Amino acid sequence: MTRGTSSQFANPGPLGLMGFGLTTVLLNLHNAGWIPMGSAILAMGLVFGGLAQILAGLLEYPKGNTFGLTAFTSYGAFWLSLVVLVCLPQVGLMPASTPPLMAAYLFMWGIFTLILFIGTLSASRALQVVFGSLVILFMLLAAAERSGNPALTVIAGYEGIFCGFSAIYVAMAEILEFQFGHAILPLGTMPRPRASHAIGAL
């Protein structure tokens, strides 16, 4: 890993994308009905999806990357808040949120993600896929909560698995490009003055 000795700032984008991607896949394996909800999902949401993403977002600050700062810290906070929503009723500190309230919670995250998706229109096609599929995921989950239709939750689960793996793909592409010094996996880079196409440079 000789490239790690470079004096340039490291790109925190792959860390944030992996934290988001792996956690999203794991949770949506549950939504799709493949695995039960358990402590492994909550721990992943707390540590990798939550704290690691917030760390990645803070590392975007000295680089002047408003998009990366906003996206990573916000989704890190989302995962932390989701763990809190699950755990508080379990310990008797607060009643569980009603389905309409959870639908509103997920819908607002969908609106926020739509704003970020618009921002990705100047970035790579791969990043557009990540945020576009995340908008769809939040809206499907909101509709499932509002309607009480379990089939929508399953559909959202499969769509969420795709969304999570798309984020993992972008992270992997960025890691490999750094290690080998040239692009290994295609990202569908949009033509623009800046050379890098990662979320860390949007």
PDB file of C-alpha atoms in Angstrom:
ATOM      1  CA  MET A   1       0.000   0.000   0.000  1.00  0.00           C
ATOM      2  CA  THR A   2       2.723   2.408  -1.011  1.00  0.00           C
ATOM      3  CA  ARG A   3       0.276   4.983  -2.287  1.00  0.00           C
ATOM      4  CA  GLY A   4      -0.833   5.604   1.275  1.00  0.00           C
ATOM      5  CA  THR A   5       2.442   7.463   1.891  1.00  0.00           C
ATOM      6  CA  SER A   6       1.408  10.300  -0.433  1.00  0.00           C
ATOM      7  CA  SER A   7       1.151  13.730   1.168  1.00  0.00           C
ATOM      8  CA  GLN A   8      -2.166  14.466  -0.548  1.00  0.00           C
ATOM      9  CA  PHE A   9      -5.412  14.189   1.357  1.00  0.00           C
ATOM     10  CA  ALA A  10      -6.943  10.729   1.258  1.00  0.00           C
ATOM     11  CA  ASN A  11     -10.423  10.434  -0.244  1.00  0.00           C
ATOM     12  CA  PRO A  12     -12.948   9.620   2.518  1.00  0.00           C
ATOM     13  CA  GLY A  13     -15.600   8.857  -0.093  1.00  0.00           C
ATOM     14  CA  PRO A  14     -15.039   5.084  -0.238  1.00  0.00           C
ATOM     15  CA  LEU A  15     -15.319   4.835   3.556  1.00  0.00           C
ATOM     16  CA  GLY A  16     -18.647   6.620   3.566  1.00  0.00           C
ATOM     17  CA  LEU A  17     -19.968   4.719   0.566  1.00  0.00           C
ATOM     18  CA  MET A  18     -18.967   1.357   2.043  1.00  0.00           C
ATOM     19  CA  GLY A  19     -20.528   2.267   5.376  1.00  0.00           C
ATOM     20  CA  PHE A  20     -23.738   3.204   3.594  1.00  0.00           C
ATOM     21  CA  GLY A  21     -23.681   0.337   1.096  1.00  0.00           C
ATOM     22  CA  LEU A  22     -22.973  -2.580   3.402  1.00  0.00           C
ATOM     23  CA  THR A  23     -25.465  -1.398   5.996  1.00  0.00           C
ATOM     24  CA  THR A  24     -28.151  -0.794   3.376  1.00  0.00           C
ATOM     25  CA  VAL A  25     -27.708  -4.281   1.920  1.00  0.00           C
ATOM     26  CA  LEU A  26     -27.849  -5.902   5.355  1.00  0.00           C
ATOM     27  CA  LEU A  27     -31.037  -4.088   6.424  1.00  0.00           C
ATOM     28  CA  ASN A  28     -32.759  -4.772   3.126  1.00  0.00           C
ATOM     29  CA  LEU A  29     -31.949  -8.446   3.272  1.00  0.00           C
ATOM     30  CA  HIS A  30     -34.277  -8.262   6.273  1.00  0.00           C
ATOM     31  CA  ASN A  31     -36.873  -6.189   4.400  1.00  0.00           C
ATOM     32  CA  ALA A  32     -36.802  -8.709   1.548  1.00  0.00           C
ATOM     33  CA  GLY A  33     -37.531 -11.485   4.046  1.00  0.00           C
ATOM     34  CA  TRP A  34     -34.214 -13.297   3.842  1.00  0.00           C
ATOM     35  CA  ILE A  35     -33.017 -12.697   7.409  1.00  0.00           C
ATOM     36  CA  PRO A  36     -34.679 -11.658  10.686  1.00  0.00           C
ATOM     37  CA  MET A  37     -34.036  -8.359  12.412  1.00  0.00           C
ATOM     38  CA  GLY A  38     -31.276  -8.772  14.985  1.00  0.00           C
ATOM     39  CA  SER A  39     -28.396  -7.153  16.806  1.00  0.00           C
ATOM     40  CA  ALA A  40     -26.045  -7.576  13.820  1.00  0.00           C
ATOM     41  CA  ILE A  41     -28.174  -5.171  11.751  1.00  0.00           C
ATOM     42  CA  LEU A  42     -28.458  -2.677  14.598  1.00  0.00           C
ATOM     43  CA  ALA A  43     -24.727  -2.849  15.361  1.00  0.00           C
ATOM     44  CA  MET A  44     -23.883  -2.297  11.688  1.00  0.00           C
ATOM     45  CA  GLY A  45     -26.257   0.664  11.578  1.00  0.00           C
ATOM     46  CA  LEU A  46     -24.772   2.155  14.732  1.00  0.00           C
ATOM     47  CA  VAL A  47     -21.069   1.742  13.985  1.00  0.00           C
ATOM     48  CA  PHE A  48     -20.459   1.453  10.233  1.00  0.00           C
ATOM     49  CA  GLY A  49     -23.577   3.022   8.775  1.00  0.00           C
ATOM     50  CA  GLY A  50     -23.718   5.688  11.476  1.00  0.00           C
ATOM     51  CA  LEU A  51     -20.395   6.615  13.070  1.00  0.00           C
ATOM     52  CA  ALA A  52     -18.155   5.729  10.109  1.00  0.00           C
ATOM     53  CA  GLN A  53     -20.274   7.756   7.696  1.00  0.00           C
ATOM     54  CA  ILE A  54     -20.263  10.767  10.013  1.00  0.00           C
ATOM     55  CA  LEU A  55     -16.484  10.464  10.249  1.00  0.00           C
ATOM     56  CA  ALA A  56     -16.247  10.341   6.443  1.00  0.00           C
ATOM     57  CA  GLY A  57     -18.440  13.420   6.215  1.00  0.00           C
ATOM     58  CA  LEU A  58     -16.291  15.361   8.667  1.00  0.00           C
ATOM     59  CA  LEU A  59     -13.202  14.401   6.688  1.00  0.00           C
ATOM     60  CA  GLU A  60     -14.803  16.036   3.637  1.00  0.00           C
ATOM     61  CA  TYR A  61     -14.834  19.389   5.472  1.00  0.00           C
ATOM     62  CA  PRO A  62     -11.130  20.302   5.072  1.00  0.00           C
ATOM     63  CA  LYS A  63     -11.423  19.396   1.387  1.00  0.00           C
ATOM     64  CA  GLY A  64     -14.176  21.964   0.942  1.00  0.00           C
ATOM     65  CA  ASN A  65     -16.634  19.335  -0.298  1.00  0.00           C
ATOM     66  CA  THR A  66     -20.079  20.562   0.731  1.00  0.00           C
ATOM     67  CA  PHE A  67     -21.882  17.686  -0.994  1.00  0.00           C
ATOM     68  CA  GLY A  68     -19.785  14.959   0.650  1.00  0.00           C
ATOM     69  CA  LEU A  69     -20.018  16.635   4.059  1.00  0.00           C
ATOM     70  CA  THR A  70     -23.783  16.957   3.818  1.00  0.00           C
ATOM     71  CA  ALA A  71     -24.446  13.508   2.378  1.00  0.00           C
ATOM     72  CA  PHE A  72     -22.234  11.399   4.640  1.00  0.00           C
ATOM     73  CA  THR A  73     -23.001  13.160   7.926  1.00  0.00           C
ATOM     74  CA  SER A  74     -26.727  13.179   7.134  1.00  0.00           C
ATOM     75  CA  TYR A  75     -26.959   9.495   6.250  1.00  0.00           C
ATOM     76  CA  GLY A  76     -24.772   8.655   9.222  1.00  0.00           C
ATOM     77  CA  ALA A  77     -27.311  10.517  11.361  1.00  0.00           C
ATOM     78  CA  PHE A  78     -30.097   8.637   9.576  1.00  0.00           C
ATOM     79  CA  TRP A  79     -28.671   5.271  10.576  1.00  0.00           C
ATOM     80  CA  LEU A  80     -28.145   6.407  14.160  1.00  0.00           C
ATOM     81  CA  SER A  81     -31.703   7.737  14.339  1.00  0.00           C
ATOM     82  CA  LEU A  82     -33.065   4.487  12.881  1.00  0.00           C
ATOM     83  CA  VAL A  83     -31.275   2.453  15.547  1.00  0.00           C
ATOM     84  CA  VAL A  84     -32.676   4.792  18.205  1.00  0.00           C
ATOM     85  CA  LEU A  85     -36.185   4.407  16.751  1.00  0.00           C
ATOM     86  CA  VAL A  86     -35.896   0.622  17.049  1.00  0.00           C
ATOM     87  CA  CYS A  87     -34.255   0.537  20.472  1.00  0.00           C
ATOM     88  CA  LEU A  88     -36.156   3.163  22.460  1.00  0.00           C
ATOM     89  CA  PRO A  89     -39.455   1.229  22.494  1.00  0.00           C
ATOM     90  CA  GLN A  90     -37.583  -1.975  23.351  1.00  0.00           C
ATOM     91  CA  VAL A  91     -36.243  -0.472  26.576  1.00  0.00           C
ATOM     92  CA  GLY A  92     -39.524   1.216  27.424  1.00  0.00           C
ATOM     93  CA  LEU A  93     -38.313   4.808  27.125  1.00  0.00           C
ATOM     94  CA  MET A  94     -40.678   5.826  24.338  1.00  0.00           C
ATOM     95  CA  PRO A  95     -43.657   4.252  22.577  1.00  0.00           C
ATOM     96  CA  ALA A  96     -43.071   2.895  19.105  1.00  0.00           C
ATOM     97  CA  SER A  97     -43.757   5.275  16.225  1.00  0.00           C
ATOM     98  CA  THR A  98     -47.066   4.772  14.444  1.00  0.00           C
ATOM     99  CA  PRO A  99     -47.011   3.664  10.789  1.00  0.00           C
ATOM    100  CA  PRO A 100     -48.115   7.131   9.553  1.00  0.00           C
ATOM    101  CA  LEU A 101     -45.305   8.742  11.569  1.00  0.00           C
ATOM    102  CA  MET A 102     -42.726   6.303  10.191  1.00  0.00           C
ATOM    103  CA  ALA A 103     -44.082   6.943   6.698  1.00  0.00           C
ATOM    104  CA  ALA A 104     -43.558  10.689   7.205  1.00  0.00           C
ATOM    105  CA  TYR A 105     -40.045  10.057   8.562  1.00  0.00           C
ATOM    106  CA  LEU A 106     -39.086   7.990   5.518  1.00  0.00           C
ATOM    107  CA  PHE A 107     -40.797  10.371   3.095  1.00  0.00           C
ATOM    108  CA  MET A 108     -38.791  13.343   4.401  1.00  0.00           C
ATOM    109  CA  TRP A 109     -35.581  11.374   3.927  1.00  0.00           C
ATOM    110  CA  GLY A 110     -36.753  10.660   0.392  1.00  0.00           C
ATOM    111  CA  ILE A 111     -37.203  14.397  -0.248  1.00  0.00           C
ATOM    112  CA  PHE A 112     -33.726  15.093   1.135  1.00  0.00           C
ATOM    113  CA  THR A 113     -32.245  12.367  -1.072  1.00  0.00           C
ATOM    114  CA  LEU A 114     -34.017  13.783  -4.124  1.00  0.00           C
ATOM    115  CA  ILE A 115     -32.238  17.094  -3.511  1.00  0.00           C
ATOM    116  CA  LEU A 116     -28.899  15.280  -3.377  1.00  0.00           C
ATOM    117  CA  PHE A 117     -29.781  13.287  -6.490  1.00  0.00           C
ATOM    118  CA  ILE A 118     -30.186  16.535  -8.396  1.00  0.00           C
ATOM    119  CA  GLY A 119     -26.678  17.421  -7.231  1.00  0.00           C
ATOM    120  CA  THR A 120     -25.314  14.199  -8.728  1.00  0.00           C
ATOM    121  CA  LEU A 121     -26.395  15.218 -12.223  1.00  0.00           C
ATOM    122  CA  SER A 122     -22.964  16.832 -12.587  1.00  0.00           C
ATOM    123  CA  ALA A 123     -21.231  13.658 -11.347  1.00  0.00           C
ATOM    124  CA  SER A 124     -20.781  10.109 -12.615  1.00  0.00           C
ATOM    125  CA  ARG A 125     -23.614   7.937 -13.849  1.00  0.00           C
ATOM    126  CA  ALA A 126     -22.771   5.396 -11.161  1.00  0.00           C
ATOM    127  CA  LEU A 127     -23.299   7.969  -8.416  1.00  0.00           C
ATOM    128  CA  GLN A 128     -26.588   8.981 -10.004  1.00  0.00           C
ATOM    129  CA  VAL A 129     -27.674   5.347  -9.786  1.00  0.00           C
ATOM    130  CA  VAL A 130     -26.828   5.263  -6.066  1.00  0.00           C
ATOM    131  CA  PHE A 131     -28.857   8.334  -5.193  1.00  0.00           C
ATOM    132  CA  GLY A 132     -31.636   7.703  -7.704  1.00  0.00           C
ATOM    133  CA  SER A 133     -32.233   4.203  -6.365  1.00  0.00           C
ATOM    134  CA  LEU A 134     -32.095   5.558  -2.814  1.00  0.00           C
ATOM    135  CA  VAL A 135     -34.892   8.026  -3.588  1.00  0.00           C
ATOM    136  CA  ILE A 136     -36.994   5.111  -4.846  1.00  0.00           C
ATOM    137  CA  LEU A 137     -36.120   3.053  -1.760  1.00  0.00           C
ATOM    138  CA  PHE A 138     -37.236   5.726   0.709  1.00  0.00           C
ATOM    139  CA  MET A 139     -40.482   6.306  -1.186  1.00  0.00           C
ATOM    140  CA  LEU A 140     -41.243   2.581  -1.357  1.00  0.00           C
ATOM    141  CA  LEU A 141     -40.599   2.177   2.366  1.00  0.00           C
ATOM    142  CA  ALA A 142     -42.769   5.215   3.129  1.00  0.00           C
ATOM    143  CA  ALA A 143     -45.579   3.776   0.989  1.00  0.00           C
ATOM    144  CA  ALA A 144     -45.223   0.395   2.698  1.00  0.00           C
ATOM    145  CA  GLU A 145     -45.517   1.986   6.147  1.00  0.00           C
ATOM    146  CA  ARG A 146     -48.463   4.135   5.127  1.00  0.00           C
ATOM    147  CA  SER A 147     -50.401   1.358   3.406  1.00  0.00           C
ATOM    148  CA  GLY A 148     -49.432  -1.525   5.664  1.00  0.00           C
ATOM    149  CA  ASN A 149     -48.845  -3.636   2.549  1.00  0.00           C
ATOM    150  CA  PRO A 150     -46.073  -6.175   3.318  1.00  0.00           C
ATOM    151  CA  ALA A 151     -45.503  -6.820  -0.395  1.00  0.00           C
ATOM    152  CA  LEU A 152     -44.242  -3.236  -0.771  1.00  0.00           C
ATOM    153  CA  THR A 153     -41.727  -3.843   2.001  1.00  0.00           C
ATOM    154  CA  VAL A 154     -40.411  -6.913   0.170  1.00  0.00           C
ATOM    155  CA  ILE A 155     -40.160  -4.962  -3.092  1.00  0.00           C
ATOM    156  CA  ALA A 156     -38.346  -2.190  -1.242  1.00  0.00           C
ATOM    157  CA  GLY A 157     -36.006  -4.807   0.206  1.00  0.00           C
ATOM    158  CA  TYR A 158     -34.891  -6.018  -3.203  1.00  0.00           C
ATOM    159  CA  GLU A 159     -34.580  -2.466  -4.490  1.00  0.00           C
ATOM    160  CA  GLY A 160     -32.565  -1.569  -1.381  1.00  0.00           C
ATOM    161  CA  ILE A 161     -30.187  -4.476  -1.978  1.00  0.00           C
ATOM    162  CA  PHE A 162     -29.551  -3.081  -5.450  1.00  0.00           C
ATOM    163  CA  CYS A 163     -29.044   0.425  -4.023  1.00  0.00           C
ATOM    164  CA  GLY A 164     -26.582  -0.812  -1.420  1.00  0.00           C
ATOM    165  CA  PHE A 165     -24.538  -2.797  -3.912  1.00  0.00           C
ATOM    166  CA  SER A 166     -24.423   0.186  -6.266  1.00  0.00           C
ATOM    167  CA  ALA A 167     -22.794   2.209  -3.470  1.00  0.00           C
ATOM    168  CA  ILE A 168     -20.369  -0.639  -2.780  1.00  0.00           C
ATOM    169  CA  TYR A 169     -19.476  -0.692  -6.481  1.00  0.00           C
ATOM    170  CA  VAL A 170     -18.613   3.040  -6.510  1.00  0.00           C
ATOM    171  CA  ALA A 171     -16.535   2.641  -3.345  1.00  0.00           C
ATOM    172  CA  MET A 172     -14.700  -0.336  -4.823  1.00  0.00           C
ATOM    173  CA  ALA A 173     -14.010   1.586  -8.033  1.00  0.00           C
ATOM    174  CA  GLU A 174     -12.508   4.482  -6.063  1.00  0.00           C
ATOM    175  CA  ILE A 175     -10.344   2.220  -3.901  1.00  0.00           C
ATOM    176  CA  LEU A 176      -8.993   0.292  -6.895  1.00  0.00           C
ATOM    177  CA  GLU A 177      -8.348   3.461  -8.877  1.00  0.00           C
ATOM    178  CA  PHE A 178      -6.287   4.854  -6.012  1.00  0.00           C
ATOM    179  CA  GLN A 179      -4.326   1.647  -5.522  1.00  0.00           C
ATOM    180  CA  PHE A 180      -3.505   1.054  -9.198  1.00  0.00           C
ATOM    181  CA  GLY A 181      -3.216   4.684 -10.286  1.00  0.00           C
ATOM    182  CA  HIS A 182      -5.816   4.429 -13.049  1.00  0.00           C
ATOM    183  CA  ALA A 183      -9.484   3.569 -13.474  1.00  0.00           C
ATOM    184  CA  ILE A 184     -10.261  -0.147 -13.132  1.00  0.00           C
ATOM    185  CA  LEU A 185     -14.080  -0.155 -13.007  1.00  0.00           C
ATOM    186  CA  PRO A 186     -16.193   2.157 -15.194  1.00  0.00           C
ATOM    187  CA  LEU A 187     -18.280   4.800 -13.445  1.00  0.00           C
ATOM    188  CA  GLY A 188     -19.669   6.660 -16.432  1.00  0.00           C
ATOM    189  CA  THR A 189     -17.829   9.868 -15.663  1.00  0.00           C
ATOM    190  CA  MET A 190     -19.480  13.055 -16.852  1.00  0.00           C
ATOM    191  CA  PRO A 191     -17.226  15.466 -18.785  1.00  0.00           C
ATOM    192  CA  ARG A 192     -16.268  18.348 -16.502  1.00  0.00           C
ATOM    193  CA  PRO A 193     -13.140  20.269 -15.497  1.00  0.00           C
ATOM    194  CA  ARG A 194     -12.361  18.256 -12.369  1.00  0.00           C
ATOM    195  CA  ALA A 195     -10.641  14.932 -12.980  1.00  0.00           C
ATOM    196  CA  SER A 196     -12.039  12.919 -10.088  1.00  0.00           C
ATOM    197  CA  HIS A 197     -15.593  11.554 -10.228  1.00  0.00           C
ATOM    198  CA  ALA A 198     -16.019  10.271  -6.683  1.00  0.00           C
ATOM    199  CA  ILE A 199     -18.495  11.533  -4.151  1.00  0.00           C
ATOM    200  CA  GLY A 200     -15.418  12.881  -2.407  1.00  0.00           C
ATOM    201  CA  ALA A 201     -14.872  15.314  -5.256  1.00  0.00           C
ATOM    202  CA  LEU A 202     -18.446  16.199  -6.235  1.00  0.00           C
TER     203      LEU A 202
END
